[in-house]
Amino acid sequence: MRGSAPVGVARHDAFRTRRTTKRAATAVAAAALLLPLVSAAPTATAGSDTGSLQRAFADASARYGVPQSVLLGVSYLESRWDGHRGAPSVAGGYGPMHLTDARTALAREAPHHSEGTEDARGDSARPRKTAEAELPAASEVPARLKTLTKAAALTGLSARELRENPAANISGGAALLADQQRRLGLKASAEPADWYAAVARYSGANDARSATVFADQVYDVLRSGASRTTDAGQRVTLAKSPGLAPDRAQKRVLGLRKASGGGTECPSSVACESVPAPYQELSDGDYGNHDLADRPEDQSVDYIVIHDTEATWETTLKLVQDPTYVSWHYSLRSSDGLIAQHVRTKDVGWHAGNWYINSHSIGLEHEGFLAAPDAWYTEAMYRTSARLVRYLARKYDIPVDRQHILGHDNVPGTTTASIKGMHTDPGPYWDWDHYFALLGRPLTPTAGPRGGLVTIDPVYEMNEPEYTGCEKAGQPCAPHGSGAVRLYSAPSEDAPLVKDEGLHPGGGDSTTGVNDTGARASTGQQFAVAERKGEWTAIWYLGQKAWFLNPGEEPTALHAKGWVATPKEGRTEIPVYGRAYPEKAAYPADVPVQAVSPLPYSLKAGQRYAVGDRTHGEYFYAPTFDTSKHAVVRGKDVYYEIQVGHRVGYVRAADVDIRWSGR
């Protein structure tokens, strides 16, 4: 599918344009593979100059002799032209041109991490393996993380101006590109095609593959064009140049090392390195840091789990190479989208805190911090992540939807006792709507106004629910776009939030804490409609009606249809499980029976829940380093995955009826 437009992107953009006509900005269709969905954003304040950012690109182009389209393309891939209120990205990059100043960024108060003390393996038959190690600080700052200092020397502008003033930041980026062109021995040129090597070096990558992939993505943007309103209300447009062919022969002058990509499982359109996680026997019968398997021959791969690292890139790589720590399959670097593969996809990583999910999933860690709303993810990382997920979904026949592309915060606890410790990344600031557009599966309505389901889909930039606890407990987080909506016990924002008995046992209240998922629904998740009242919609959620504001003119959800599970006729309530384990009779004598223990949630008669997978109960027994003792236990019991709350859950097929819901 590489080289073609994602299915439905233009249609999705057209819908969102109609959907937000009474808002200040509209969506614009994107036409290239993985070109991001262009969403609505806040307008500038009254009297402001909405064209000043566009002129800043023109002025910087004239001053430093860099083609304006090249500046626009590089900036788009870094930041989508957003300034992020002067806050740094995860990689310490500032402004539209992502000028990096990691020392200053790291000097800010460190963000809180994803809460949770989960057992990363998530298998009660095994020794506990926690991922709550103290994260060491990186010992040095790589050159790619201090380009702002160089830009200051080239332009004569202060570091503060370059961080906080978008026009100055663009000038700094232009100066860096022009400097790279000179250093590479290439002539100044008005032709965008002649800047391929300089663009590649701008990425800051220290290997040729990562640098050229970055440049290729920039030129993809140049060919297809883009237009959007930024987070500061500035309208910026890059005209498309469909016939543009960069001078890729320039890569011979880059002088960068060749990456160690041998043996990796990645699409050809990304930069991918091998950084193996160790499979090593330790003392006392323990071993690390993953399990050997033979998927999909012995078990199916049904899920891809999206994480954030809660650590810098350098620290992340140190941790995954520690045999006493835990593991995941891939890490993605923020600054340029470089992918490092650690565990073969046939093997089982210890990443999701639920052994059933681990056994059936691939884990992707993205450099970032969930409780730092302004530590934004770069477009380069979103894009390469989407390309990797598309590749893996094709390889393992994984449906590209939110029942199968899960956040770590959507993975259920295995037992009641484990619920409170489950991790909450990537959190409410991950842009699922944009991500699914990049995946080629943009979120669109699939039913009319009275559809039996809804797909959660607020406009990210416009949706800023208040969260607390990013820096200090109870303290408001910085206002920021979010893909989540808040759920109330009645159709009013003055009503209490819905309760989560597993997260807050004993009837405790849900909170607005950034790590509290008890009253939260996220973009892409589907729920069955329980009731509608005016501008409010109620969904079935953890055994109760949960209300969210959903005005007809500015909806936060899309009408949908699909299969739902409801308690069987005659049953007053049924249990929900956090894993789909086999019945007792399925276990051979040499494999300990695993409890099929219900969670503290029950679904009552008449309630309905959106259905994901149908699967037979299964348990991967892997307690030792010696793989000859491993076994896969398969049962006769059948389960359905359902969207029970913010996290998914499982119900036994014997307990439910499956019905079609939609108009």
XYZ file of C-alpha atoms in Angstrom:
663
model
C 0.000 0.000 0.000
C 3.045 2.227 0.129
C 2.755 5.191 -2.237
C -1.032 5.415 -2.188
C -3.357 7.531 -0.082
C -4.770 6.088 3.128
C -8.269 4.820 2.555
C -10.866 7.377 3.518
C -8.581 10.231 4.590
C -10.108 12.761 2.221
C -13.609 11.612 3.135
C -12.780 11.850 6.840
C -11.382 15.360 6.472
C -14.446 16.455 4.549
C -16.653 15.107 7.335
C -14.668 16.850 10.054
C -14.823 20.106 8.067
C -18.605 19.894 8.008
C -18.617 18.803 11.626
C -16.731 21.894 12.811
C -18.230 24.627 10.643
C -19.252 26.575 13.746
C -15.748 26.280 15.151
C -12.990 28.631 14.229
C -10.964 26.263 12.050
C -11.620 23.414 9.637
C -9.963 20.227 8.543
C -8.235 20.014 5.155
C -7.831 16.803 3.170
C -4.410 15.163 2.937
C -3.626 13.020 -0.072
C -0.304 11.245 0.476
C 0.511 8.008 2.229
C 0.665 8.721 5.932
C 0.214 12.436 5.389
C -1.418 13.409 8.660
C -5.034 14.279 9.057
C -5.360 18.039 9.290
C -7.678 18.807 12.164
C -9.382 21.913 13.387
C -7.446 24.181 15.729
C -8.238 27.331 17.688
C -8.319 30.569 15.779
C -6.155 33.510 16.634
C -7.542 36.081 18.985
C -9.456 38.994 17.569
C -7.291 41.383 15.632
C -4.281 39.045 15.396
C -2.451 38.498 12.136
C -3.216 34.938 11.075
C -0.747 35.128 8.178
C 2.327 36.173 10.130
C 3.730 32.647 10.513
C 3.455 32.047 6.778
C 5.352 35.304 6.203
C 7.981 34.229 8.721
C 8.766 31.232 6.514
C 8.987 33.518 3.461
C 11.256 35.989 5.275
C 13.591 33.263 6.561
C 13.718 31.733 3.093
C 14.801 35.050 1.582
C 17.319 35.784 4.329
C 19.147 32.450 4.248
C 18.552 31.288 0.685
C 16.631 28.142 1.614
C 13.561 27.398 -0.547
C 10.432 28.270 1.359
C 8.828 24.919 0.574
C 11.797 23.099 2.112
C 11.483 25.122 5.314
C 7.754 24.424 5.436
C 8.251 20.714 4.781
C 10.913 20.260 7.451
C 8.867 22.201 9.978
C 5.736 20.207 9.190
C 7.472 16.916 9.799
C 8.898 18.167 13.066
C 5.961 20.030 14.600
C 3.129 20.394 12.060
C 4.011 24.133 12.367
C 2.870 24.308 15.990
C 4.777 26.348 18.576
C 3.443 24.465 21.642
C 3.439 27.668 23.726
C 7.221 27.601 23.799
C 7.330 24.229 25.580
C 9.885 21.604 24.495
C 9.138 18.291 22.848
C 10.050 14.981 24.426
C 13.427 15.309 22.675
C 13.993 18.853 23.991
C 13.014 20.516 20.705
C 11.460 23.999 20.621
C 9.205 25.796 18.175
C 8.032 25.068 14.640
C 11.554 24.030 13.542
C 12.163 21.818 16.593
C 15.448 23.447 17.561
C 16.832 21.235 20.316
C 18.081 22.490 23.667
C 17.961 19.387 25.837
C 19.878 20.898 28.749
C 17.273 23.630 29.161
C 14.429 21.196 28.657
C 15.810 18.781 31.247
C 16.303 21.640 33.708
C 12.528 22.070 33.859
C 10.825 20.235 36.696
C 10.807 16.554 35.771
C 7.328 15.297 34.859
C 5.625 12.675 36.952
C 5.682 9.234 35.425
C 2.810 6.988 34.524
C 1.469 5.683 37.800
C 1.239 1.988 38.500
C 3.176 -0.789 40.175
C 2.080 -3.556 37.851
C 3.872 -6.840 37.356
C 5.107 -6.390 33.801
C 4.767 -10.111 33.088
C 1.227 -10.153 34.480
C 1.370 -13.865 35.281
C 0.498 -14.910 38.823
C 2.207 -18.261 38.242
C 5.557 -16.525 37.845
C 7.800 -14.409 40.104
C 6.789 -10.756 40.010
C 8.694 -8.638 37.467
C 8.217 -4.919 37.961
C 9.148 -2.102 35.591
C 9.362 0.469 38.365
C 13.154 0.754 38.399
C 14.760 4.088 39.192
C 15.508 5.650 35.822
C 19.082 6.926 35.545
C 19.726 10.264 33.901
C 21.506 10.302 30.535
C 25.179 11.049 31.147
C 25.680 13.271 28.143
C 23.683 15.274 25.624
C 24.116 14.134 21.991
C 24.710 16.749 19.278
C 21.242 16.139 17.841
C 19.792 17.484 21.113
C 21.561 20.868 21.113
C 20.925 22.422 17.692
C 19.452 25.572 19.233
C 22.894 26.635 20.461
C 24.238 26.354 16.923
C 21.258 28.295 15.548
C 21.920 31.075 18.046
C 25.540 31.351 16.855
C 24.480 31.449 13.203
C 21.699 34.023 13.596
C 22.886 36.186 16.477
C 19.517 35.633 18.152
C 19.321 34.738 21.816
C 18.492 31.224 22.927
C 15.368 32.546 24.598
C 14.152 34.175 21.378
C 14.748 30.951 19.479
C 12.781 28.971 22.066
C 9.851 31.350 22.499
C 9.452 33.389 19.294
C 8.155 31.311 16.357
C 9.532 33.700 13.700
C 12.962 33.650 15.330
C 12.748 29.870 15.583
C 12.046 29.590 11.852
C 15.021 31.824 11.105
C 17.164 29.562 13.262
C 16.010 26.498 11.345
C 16.711 28.189 8.018
C 20.197 29.157 9.183
C 20.910 25.559 10.192
C 19.772 24.220 6.820
C 21.875 26.768 4.951
C 24.865 25.932 7.133
C 24.450 22.221 6.448
C 24.267 22.892 2.706
C 27.595 24.732 2.878
C 29.270 22.136 5.080
C 28.245 19.373 2.694
C 29.900 21.232 -0.178
C 26.630 21.774 -2.002
C 25.679 24.952 -3.777
C 22.954 27.270 -2.595
C 19.960 26.679 -4.831
C 16.434 27.903 -5.339
C 15.415 24.353 -6.335
C 13.921 22.277 -3.492
C 15.292 19.103 -5.094
C 18.864 20.266 -4.384
C 18.438 20.286 -0.582
C 18.001 16.559 0.046
C 21.276 16.023 1.940
C 20.870 19.162 4.061
C 17.367 18.056 5.035
C 18.708 14.615 5.923
C 21.380 16.123 8.174
C 18.813 18.425 9.785
C 17.243 15.340 11.361
C 20.226 15.048 13.689
C 20.435 11.320 13.015
C 23.897 9.816 13.215
C 23.230 7.043 10.721
C 22.525 7.367 7.009
C 19.328 5.324 6.999
C 17.576 7.404 9.677
C 18.687 10.639 8.028
C 17.483 9.687 4.553
C 14.164 8.325 5.820
C 13.581 11.692 7.503
C 14.412 13.487 4.225
C 12.176 11.144 2.233
C 9.250 11.939 4.521
C 9.869 15.666 4.147
C 9.763 15.327 0.379
C 6.581 13.254 0.660
C 5.051 16.304 2.364
C 6.406 18.613 -0.333
C 4.900 16.524 -3.101
C 1.477 16.284 -1.482
C 1.245 19.687 0.180
C -0.505 20.483 3.442
C -2.595 23.191 5.041
C -3.738 23.642 8.620
C -4.397 26.115 11.381
C -1.738 25.890 14.089
C -2.141 25.795 17.844
C -1.632 29.585 17.828
C -4.396 30.191 15.289
C -2.014 30.727 12.365
C -3.127 29.451 8.974
C -0.164 27.943 7.078
C -0.180 26.376 3.624
C 2.386 24.387 1.681
C 1.443 24.109 -1.991
C 1.838 20.620 -3.406
C 4.579 19.770 -5.896
C 3.518 16.345 -7.203
C 6.429 15.923 -9.619
C 9.193 16.879 -7.199
C 12.074 14.377 -7.223
C 14.898 15.150 -4.777
C 18.503 14.535 -5.703
C 18.903 11.357 -3.662
C 22.402 10.904 -5.042
C 23.399 13.539 -2.494
C 23.295 10.901 0.235
C 26.863 9.964 -0.756
C 28.103 13.188 0.888
C 26.352 12.642 4.219
C 29.300 10.883 5.816
C 27.113 9.028 8.335
C 27.509 5.512 9.655
C 25.545 2.571 8.352
C 22.894 1.449 10.843
C 22.816 -2.100 12.183
C 19.441 -2.973 10.703
C 20.137 -6.625 9.935
C 17.506 -9.053 11.137
C 14.942 -6.409 12.029
C 11.256 -6.742 11.230
C 10.326 -3.328 9.889
C 8.846 -1.875 6.706
C 11.344 -0.691 4.127
C 10.108 2.893 4.461
C 11.475 3.428 7.985
C 14.867 3.481 9.679
C 15.190 0.461 11.934
C 18.102 -0.699 14.088
C 18.664 -3.905 16.000
C 19.251 -3.349 19.726
C 18.601 -6.836 21.129
C 17.104 -7.409 24.548
C 18.983 -10.164 26.401
C 17.574 -13.635 26.932
C 19.743 -14.666 29.839
C 19.563 -17.030 32.792
C 20.029 -15.373 36.181
C 20.454 -16.710 39.693
C 17.790 -18.514 41.734
C 16.089 -19.879 38.636
C 15.139 -16.427 37.374
C 15.882 -15.207 33.872
C 15.354 -12.184 31.678
C 14.043 -10.335 29.983
C 11.463 -11.952 27.711
C 10.178 -15.374 26.656
C 11.002 -17.338 23.554
C 7.989 -18.464 21.551
C 6.996 -19.302 17.998
C 4.164 -16.937 17.200
C 1.955 -17.138 15.195
C 2.537 -20.904 14.962
C 1.933 -21.527 18.664
C -0.220 -18.463 19.484
C -1.903 -15.759 17.446
C -0.763 -12.130 17.593
C -3.974 -10.161 18.121
C -2.934 -6.828 19.628
C -0.429 -4.029 19.247
C 0.076 -2.114 22.507
C 1.117 1.548 22.381
C 3.284 2.726 25.289
C 5.371 5.746 26.126
C 8.810 5.187 27.600
C 8.675 7.488 30.646
C 12.398 7.934 30.012
C 14.819 9.518 27.558
C 15.963 7.582 24.502
C 19.374 6.798 25.907
C 17.919 5.573 29.196
C 15.290 3.509 27.392
C 17.941 1.606 25.457
C 19.945 0.988 28.628
C 16.910 -0.423 30.405
C 15.756 -2.809 27.677
C 19.276 -4.254 27.432
C 19.308 -5.041 31.160
C 18.547 -8.775 31.684
C 17.105 -8.029 35.138
C 14.610 -5.502 33.733
C 11.576 -6.003 31.474
C 11.166 -5.887 27.712
C 9.129 -4.780 24.719
C 9.496 -5.332 21.005
C 10.246 -1.861 19.605
C 11.263 1.608 20.804
C 10.707 4.776 18.743
C 12.838 7.904 19.043
C 11.095 11.241 19.203
C 13.565 13.452 17.350
C 13.506 11.598 14.023
C 11.295 8.517 14.416
C 14.159 6.011 14.448
C 12.934 2.532 15.423
C 14.980 0.116 17.516
C 13.837 -3.500 17.614
C 14.632 -5.409 20.795
C 12.570 -8.606 20.751
C 11.561 -10.705 17.762
C 7.848 -10.490 17.104
C 7.585 -14.282 17.371
C 8.713 -13.988 21.012
C 6.779 -12.653 24.010
C 7.819 -9.373 25.644
C 7.107 -8.420 29.252
C 5.452 -5.041 28.747
C 1.687 -4.879 29.258
C 1.160 -6.105 32.849
C -1.246 -8.813 31.646
C 0.194 -12.190 30.650
C -2.704 -13.019 28.333
C -2.237 -9.712 26.470
C 1.560 -10.105 26.479
C 1.228 -13.565 24.944
C -0.877 -12.181 22.120
C 0.632 -8.747 21.514
C 3.539 -6.695 20.234
C 4.666 -3.761 22.400
C 5.795 -0.382 21.003
C 7.442 2.127 23.346
C 7.463 5.783 22.221
C 9.946 8.208 23.760
C 7.785 10.380 25.975
C 6.085 11.161 29.287
C 2.310 10.942 29.656
C 2.127 13.451 32.520
C 3.935 16.162 30.562
C 1.268 17.547 28.217
C 3.603 20.041 26.577
C 6.394 17.503 26.033
C 4.913 16.878 22.626
C 5.487 13.999 20.260
C 7.011 14.860 16.894
C 5.288 14.215 13.619
C 8.288 12.127 12.535
C 7.653 9.684 15.397
C 3.898 9.519 14.808
C 4.544 8.744 11.141
C 7.145 6.032 11.566
C 5.074 4.458 14.339
C 2.064 4.357 12.027
C 4.137 2.778 9.266
C 5.407 0.130 11.663
C 1.906 -0.639 12.946
C 0.559 -0.912 9.406
C 3.359 -3.344 8.568
C 2.761 -5.466 11.680
C -1.014 -5.416 11.216
C -0.607 -6.766 7.672
C 1.960 -9.364 8.753
C -0.219 -10.759 11.537
C -3.665 -9.924 10.149
C -4.468 -7.624 13.074
C -7.549 -5.406 12.545
C -6.635 -1.713 12.671
C -9.141 -0.532 15.252
C -9.162 0.406 18.916
C -10.150 -3.103 19.992
C -6.780 -4.324 18.670
C -4.528 -1.230 18.685
C -4.525 -0.649 22.433
C -2.881 1.869 24.682
C -1.185 0.399 27.722
C -3.911 2.260 29.612
C -6.528 0.111 27.835
C -5.022 -3.198 29.003
C -7.062 -4.713 31.868
C -5.730 -5.937 35.166
C -5.683 -9.714 35.383
C -7.311 -9.849 38.816
C -9.074 -7.416 41.139
C -5.888 -6.942 43.150
C -3.896 -5.901 40.070
C -6.239 -3.186 38.762
C -4.895 -0.292 40.837
C -1.318 -1.022 39.788
C -1.911 -1.045 36.031
C 0.023 1.558 34.058
C -1.751 4.470 32.382
C 0.405 5.382 29.361
C 0.315 6.799 26.737
C -2.402 8.780 28.509
C -4.894 11.458 27.497
C -2.470 13.512 25.384
C -1.721 10.857 22.750
C -3.487 11.960 19.539
C -5.371 8.805 18.556
C -7.430 10.588 15.890
C -4.328 11.784 14.054
C -2.669 8.406 14.573
C -5.543 6.496 12.980
C -5.540 8.844 9.996
C -1.851 8.019 9.563
C -2.707 4.341 9.865
C -5.017 4.713 6.891
C -8.105 4.106 9.045
C -9.447 7.587 9.797
C -12.343 7.633 12.204
C -15.627 8.254 10.387
C -19.318 7.775 11.197
C -20.684 4.372 10.180
C -24.333 4.914 11.102
C -27.012 7.552 11.201
C -27.964 9.777 14.144
C -29.674 6.889 15.929
C -26.859 4.383 15.583
C -26.628 1.912 18.432
C -22.960 2.684 19.108
C -20.736 5.730 19.273
C -17.057 6.121 18.450
C -15.388 8.614 20.796
C -13.787 11.342 18.669
C -13.441 14.859 20.083
C -11.471 17.341 17.986
C -8.101 17.021 19.672
C -6.942 20.640 19.553
C -10.306 21.967 20.737
C -10.807 19.434 23.542
C -9.026 20.527 26.732
C -10.504 18.757 29.773
C -8.804 19.764 33.003
C -6.383 17.236 34.445
C -4.447 17.432 37.682
C -1.256 15.907 39.004
C 1.166 16.394 36.127
C 3.708 18.099 38.381
C 2.207 17.971 41.864
C -0.757 16.080 43.275
C -3.931 18.121 42.895
C -2.254 20.860 40.866
C -3.852 21.567 37.454
C -1.929 20.359 34.421
C -1.154 22.839 31.668
C -4.102 23.234 29.271
C -3.583 20.986 26.284
C -5.468 19.185 23.542
C -6.693 15.727 24.469
C -8.283 12.703 22.843
C -10.288 11.801 25.958
C -13.722 12.805 27.216
C -14.860 12.879 30.832
C -17.757 10.700 31.977
C -20.421 11.784 34.485
C -23.075 9.945 36.472
C -25.799 12.271 35.154
C -26.157 14.614 32.140
C -24.463 17.584 33.814
C -20.888 18.728 34.346
C -21.899 19.378 37.956
C -22.735 15.698 38.457
C -20.205 13.345 40.117
C -17.924 11.391 37.847
C -18.813 7.747 37.243
C -17.190 5.278 39.615
C -14.648 2.539 38.929
C -14.969 -0.073 41.662
C -11.710 -1.732 40.657
C -9.661 1.447 40.664
C -11.426 3.018 43.653
C -12.739 0.120 45.777
C -15.357 0.691 48.401
C -17.222 3.273 46.337
C -14.397 5.805 46.158
C -14.774 8.686 43.731
C -13.050 8.957 40.380
C -10.881 12.052 40.027
C -9.506 14.375 37.366
C -5.995 13.038 37.985
C -4.012 12.579 34.787
C -3.406 8.935 35.752
C -6.987 8.226 36.864
C -8.734 6.332 34.059
C -11.882 5.621 36.079
C -14.161 8.101 34.278
C -12.516 8.460 30.889
C -13.294 7.371 27.324
C -10.673 7.811 24.614
C -10.718 8.565 20.922
C -11.506 5.564 18.758
C -13.106 3.525 21.521
C -16.624 2.316 20.760
C -19.409 2.057 23.293
C -23.069 1.079 23.143
C -25.487 3.963 23.580
C -27.611 3.711 26.722
C -29.593 6.960 26.415
C -29.600 10.388 24.789
C -30.822 13.575 26.440
C -30.362 16.947 24.745
C -26.665 17.566 24.168
C -25.684 14.593 26.306
C -25.114 10.952 25.413
C -24.968 8.070 27.887
C -22.971 4.916 27.217
C -22.789 1.610 29.055
C -19.542 1.727 31.024
C -18.413 -0.573 33.851
C -21.988 -1.686 34.500
C -23.489 1.825 34.670
C -24.681 4.684 32.514
C -21.886 7.151 31.855
C -22.775 10.550 30.388
C -20.603 12.805 28.245
C -21.286 16.131 26.571
C -21.925 15.522 22.867
C -23.561 18.573 21.225
C -25.038 17.970 17.803
C -23.220 20.942 16.255
C -19.883 20.186 17.918
C -19.986 16.423 18.591
C -17.389 14.595 20.600
C -18.439 11.213 19.203
C -19.358 9.690 15.853
C -22.469 7.607 15.187
C -21.582 3.952 14.710
C -22.998 0.461 14.406
C -21.630 -2.961 15.199
C -21.891 -6.111 17.274
C -22.652 -5.855 20.971
C -22.669 -8.337 23.840
C -25.558 -8.355 26.295
C -26.270 -10.727 29.219
C -28.128 -13.829 28.139
C -31.874 -13.874 28.458
C -32.792 -14.676 32.028
C -29.450 -13.604 33.531
C -29.649 -10.644 35.906
C -25.908 -10.015 35.728
C -22.730 -11.613 34.391
C -19.034 -11.364 35.348
C -16.197 -9.660 33.457
C -12.662 -11.041 33.273
C -9.265 -9.466 32.680
C -7.904 -12.428 30.716
C -9.322 -15.217 28.571
C -7.934 -18.294 30.337
C -9.048 -21.895 29.721
C -11.328 -23.913 31.948
C -9.753 -26.170 34.595
C -10.287 -29.369 32.599
C -8.067 -28.099 29.773
C -4.826 -28.138 31.806
C -2.481 -31.136 31.600
C -1.180 -32.551 34.862
C 2.211 -30.822 34.604
C 0.793 -27.309 34.129
C -0.631 -25.466 37.174
C -4.260 -24.488 36.712
C -4.720 -20.731 36.388
C -7.707 -19.197 38.121
C -10.466 -17.772 35.958
C -11.136 -14.972 38.423
C -13.721 -12.266 37.670
C -12.997 -8.579 38.062
C -15.219 -6.475 40.375
C -17.387 -5.359 37.458
C -20.681 -6.982 36.483
C -22.867 -6.392 33.451
C -26.566 -6.285 34.199
C -29.513 -7.427 32.128
C -30.246 -5.109 29.216
C -26.802 -3.498 29.144
C -24.769 -3.704 25.922
C -21.021 -3.517 25.210
C -19.154 -3.214 21.914
C -17.479 -6.462 20.873
C -13.917 -6.851 19.632
C -12.446 -10.338 19.305
C -13.914 -13.805 19.766
C -11.347 -16.244 21.119
C -10.943 -19.604 22.811
C -9.437 -19.600 26.286
C -5.668 -19.967 26.162
C -2.698 -19.891 28.538
C 1.012 -19.783 27.645
C 2.933 -21.681 30.327
C 6.523 -20.381 30.316
C 7.939 -20.481 33.854
C 11.558 -21.386 33.093
C 14.542 -20.504 30.971
C 14.362 -24.044 29.577
C 11.859 -23.707 26.729
C 11.285 -27.475 26.594
C 9.043 -26.998 29.637
C 6.884 -24.382 27.923
C 3.362 -25.258 26.818
C 0.284 -23.622 25.333
C -2.948 -24.716 27.016
C -6.091 -24.328 24.929
C -9.589 -24.704 26.259
C -13.093 -25.138 24.926
C -14.468 -22.050 26.659
C -15.023 -19.142 24.247
C -14.655 -15.478 25.223
C -15.557 -12.147 23.673
C -13.413 -9.079 24.163
C -15.599 -6.079 25.010
C -15.075 -2.370 25.638
C -16.186 -2.565 29.247
C -14.710 0.751 30.464
C -11.570 2.685 29.630
C -9.895 -0.712 29.564
C -11.103 -3.702 27.602
C -12.362 -6.858 29.305
C -13.546 -10.366 28.469
C -16.892 -12.127 28.907
C -17.640 -15.823 28.434
C -19.669 -16.594 25.323
C -21.862 -18.831 27.477
C -22.907 -15.754 29.463
C -23.885 -13.400 26.620
C -25.958 -13.000 23.515
C -24.330 -11.255 20.543
C -26.536 -8.853 18.627
C -26.166 -6.347 15.821
C -26.743 -2.778 16.916
C -27.091 0.025 14.394
C -29.214 1.879 11.867
